[in-house]
Amino acid sequence: MSLLITNIGELVTNAPRDAVSVASPGPFEALTDAALVLDDGHVAWTGPATQAPSADTMADAEGRAVLPGFVDSHAHLVFAGERGAEFAARMAGQSYSAGGIRSTVAATRAASNEQLRVNLARLAAEMLAQGTTTFECKSGYGLTTADEARSLTVASEFTPEVTYLGAHVVPPEFDGNVAGYVDLVCGQMLAACAPHARWVDVFCERGAFGADEARAVLAAGEAAGLLPRIHANQLGPGPGVQVAVEAAAASADHCTFLTDADVDALACSGGTVATLLPGVEFSTRQPYPDARRLLSAGVTVAIATDCNPGSCFTSSMPFCAAIAVRDMHMTTQEAVWAATAGGAHALRRTDVGHLGVGARADLVMLDAPSHAYLAYRPGVPLVAGVWRGGERVEDGRLRSTS
Ligand SMILES: [Zn+2]
């Protein structure tokens, strides 16, 4: 059953005009007074509304904007418990205590699979309602073989973009024995987790895992068939970005503290995306990453939420895009591209992040005439409809017109 959505005020495609088929996301591109045909779960046609072909059914966008569904390439959604009091204390000026993440680990270990599933389902629904049609989900709050493996099993019920993050922090039972924990992460734990994941990740940071440990985790993961990505340069300068580029990681995430050599390495990497997570800096009052410096150097930039119960508990890509525009000086076009096509690149996905002919029919309709409203009207629920794989999965507040 094909669907024609017509009278679209602005259609962001991230795809060349008039292309017969589109193999992967391109630069930012948008059409005005446009239409779009979805068929069999994919984009079948885009172009001027006046030239639109007929379809089995029709919807009138009434001048609203349509964008590719957001691609959130970095989220930690398998956990139990919450840390609202810790956030309030941090905002009141108390310094961050390292006990925070351990409280989430304890709550996650104590939770049943069903409790983890219910919490993740709630967050996934929240994301979808805000226009996110593809998301990545990490483990990392279990930190035992059994708890990491079941975290990944639960995650894989919701998304194919599942990331093994046994190397998130060193758990309390390995205090003073980082090497012993890395051996576990690269050995028995990896063997139990690899069948349930696509990606391997490591938190490369002072106080977490160093360069050699990160290299070992990524290499072991790759040997088990997983693709590398990394938490890098969040809290201070460090080796994370260099390790990412060496490993040809799909993405180096955070990139808040970069040297010129780090920026050069990303620019010359030929495929390592810098994934910026501005919700974290917002929620921890840290300095934002220098997006303009990365963009000027030609680095591919993605925006993601990093949704997690400690450093950033937003699931909203529109919110993160608005911060990127307001506080990181990205243009509205750059921010939308980074939140769609950029995320697709960070997940090595060619079928999402754009609305070229042949793309998966994942799209979000805004109750606004242009993509700029995501930053122009921050905090306002603008999503009027979401389609995933061609199916209408969110009605938002759009009046039924079909
Ligand atoms: Zn993270």
CSV table of N, CA, C and O in Angstrom, one decimal, residues 152 162-164 190 193-201 217-229:
chain,number,residue,atom,x,y,z
A,152,LEU,N,22.4,-7.1,27.2
A,152,LEU,CA,22.4,-7.0,25.7
A,152,LEU,C,21.2,-7.8,25.1
A,152,LEU,O,20.7,-7.4,24.1
A,162,VAL,N,23.1,-2.7,19.0
A,162,VAL,CA,23.4,-3.1,20.4
A,162,VAL,C,24.9,-3.1,20.6
A,162,VAL,O,25.7,-3.7,19.8
A,163,THR,N,25.3,-2.5,21.7
A,163,THR,CA,26.8,-2.3,22.0
A,163,THR,C,27.2,-2.9,23.3
A,163,THR,O,26.6,-2.6,24.3
A,164,TYR,N,28.2,-3.7,23.2
A,164,TYR,CA,28.8,-4.3,24.4
A,164,TYR,C,29.7,-3.3,25.1
A,164,TYR,O,30.8,-3.0,24.5
A,190,LEU,N,33.2,-11.3,27.2
A,190,LEU,CA,33.0,-11.1,25.7
A,190,LEU,C,32.4,-12.3,25.0
A,190,LEU,O,31.5,-12.1,24.2
A,193,CYS,N,28.8,-12.2,25.6
A,193,CYS,CA,28.1,-11.1,25.1
A,193,CYS,C,28.1,-10.9,23.6
A,193,CYS,O,27.2,-10.4,23.0
A,194,ALA,N,29.2,-11.3,22.9
A,194,ALA,CA,29.3,-11.1,21.5
A,194,ALA,C,28.1,-11.5,20.6
A,194,ALA,O,27.8,-10.9,19.7
A,195,PRO,N,27.6,-12.7,21.0
A,195,PRO,CA,26.4,-13.1,20.1
A,195,PRO,C,25.2,-12.2,20.2
A,195,PRO,O,24.4,-12.3,19.3
A,196,HIS,N,25.2,-11.3,21.2
A,196,HIS,CA,24.0,-10.5,21.3
A,196,HIS,C,24.3,-9.0,20.9
A,196,HIS,O,23.4,-8.1,21.1
A,197,ALA,N,25.4,-8.7,20.4
A,197,ALA,CA,25.8,-7.3,20.1
A,197,ALA,C,26.3,-7.2,18.7
A,197,ALA,O,26.7,-8.1,18.0
A,198,ARG,N,26.3,-5.9,18.2
A,198,ARG,CA,26.9,-5.6,16.9
A,198,ARG,C,28.2,-4.8,17.1
A,198,ARG,O,29.1,-4.9,16.3
A,199,TRP,N,28.3,-4.1,18.3
A,199,TRP,CA,29.4,-3.1,18.5
A,199,TRP,C,30.1,-3.5,19.8
A,199,TRP,O,29.5,-4.0,20.7
A,200,VAL,N,31.4,-3.0,19.9
A,200,VAL,CA,32.1,-3.0,21.2
A,200,VAL,C,32.6,-1.6,21.4
A,200,VAL,O,32.9,-0.9,20.5
A,201,ASP,N,32.5,-1.2,22.7
A,201,ASP,CA,32.8,0.1,23.1
A,201,ASP,C,33.6,0.1,24.4
A,201,ASP,O,33.6,-0.9,25.1
A,217,VAL,N,40.6,-4.0,24.5
A,217,VAL,CA,39.1,-4.3,24.5
A,217,VAL,C,38.6,-4.3,23.1
A,217,VAL,O,37.8,-5.1,22.7
A,218,LEU,N,39.0,-3.2,22.3
A,218,LEU,CA,38.5,-3.1,21.0
A,218,LEU,C,39.0,-4.3,20.1
A,218,LEU,O,38.3,-4.8,19.3
A,219,ALA,N,40.3,-4.6,20.3
A,219,ALA,CA,40.9,-5.7,19.5
A,219,ALA,C,40.2,-7.0,19.8
A,219,ALA,O,39.9,-7.8,18.9
A,220,ALA,N,39.9,-7.3,21.1
A,220,ALA,CA,39.3,-8.5,21.4
A,220,ALA,C,37.8,-8.6,20.9
A,220,ALA,O,37.4,-9.6,20.4
A,221,GLY,N,37.2,-7.4,21.0
A,221,GLY,CA,35.8,-7.3,20.4
A,221,GLY,C,35.8,-7.6,18.9
A,221,GLY,O,35.0,-8.3,18.4
A,222,GLU,N,36.7,-7.0,18.2
A,222,GLU,CA,36.8,-7.2,16.8
A,222,GLU,C,37.1,-8.6,16.4
A,222,GLU,O,36.5,-9.2,15.5
A,223,ALA,N,38.0,-9.3,17.2
A,223,ALA,CA,38.3,-10.7,17.0
A,223,ALA,C,37.0,-11.5,17.2
A,223,ALA,O,36.9,-12.6,16.6
A,224,ALA,N,36.1,-11.0,18.0
A,224,ALA,CA,34.8,-11.8,18.2
A,224,ALA,C,33.7,-11.3,17.3
A,224,ALA,O,32.6,-11.7,17.4
A,225,GLY,N,34.1,-10.5,16.3
A,225,GLY,CA,33.1,-10.1,15.3
A,225,GLY,C,32.4,-8.8,15.5
A,225,GLY,O,31.5,-8.5,14.8
A,226,LEU,N,32.8,-8.1,16.5
A,226,LEU,CA,32.1,-6.8,16.8
A,226,LEU,C,32.9,-5.6,16.2
A,226,LEU,O,34.1,-5.7,15.9
A,227,LEU,N,32.1,-4.6,15.9
A,227,LEU,CA,32.7,-3.4,15.3
A,227,LEU,C,33.0,-2.3,16.4
A,227,LEU,O,32.2,-2.1,17.3
A,228,PRO,N,34.1,-1.6,16.3
A,228,PRO,CA,34.5,-0.7,17.4
A,228,PRO,C,33.9,0.7,17.4
A,228,PRO,O,33.7,1.2,16.3
A,229,ARG,N,33.6,1.2,18.5
A,229,ARG,CA,33.3,2.6,18.8
A,229,ARG,C,33.8,2.9,20.2
A,229,ARG,O,34.2,2.0,20.9
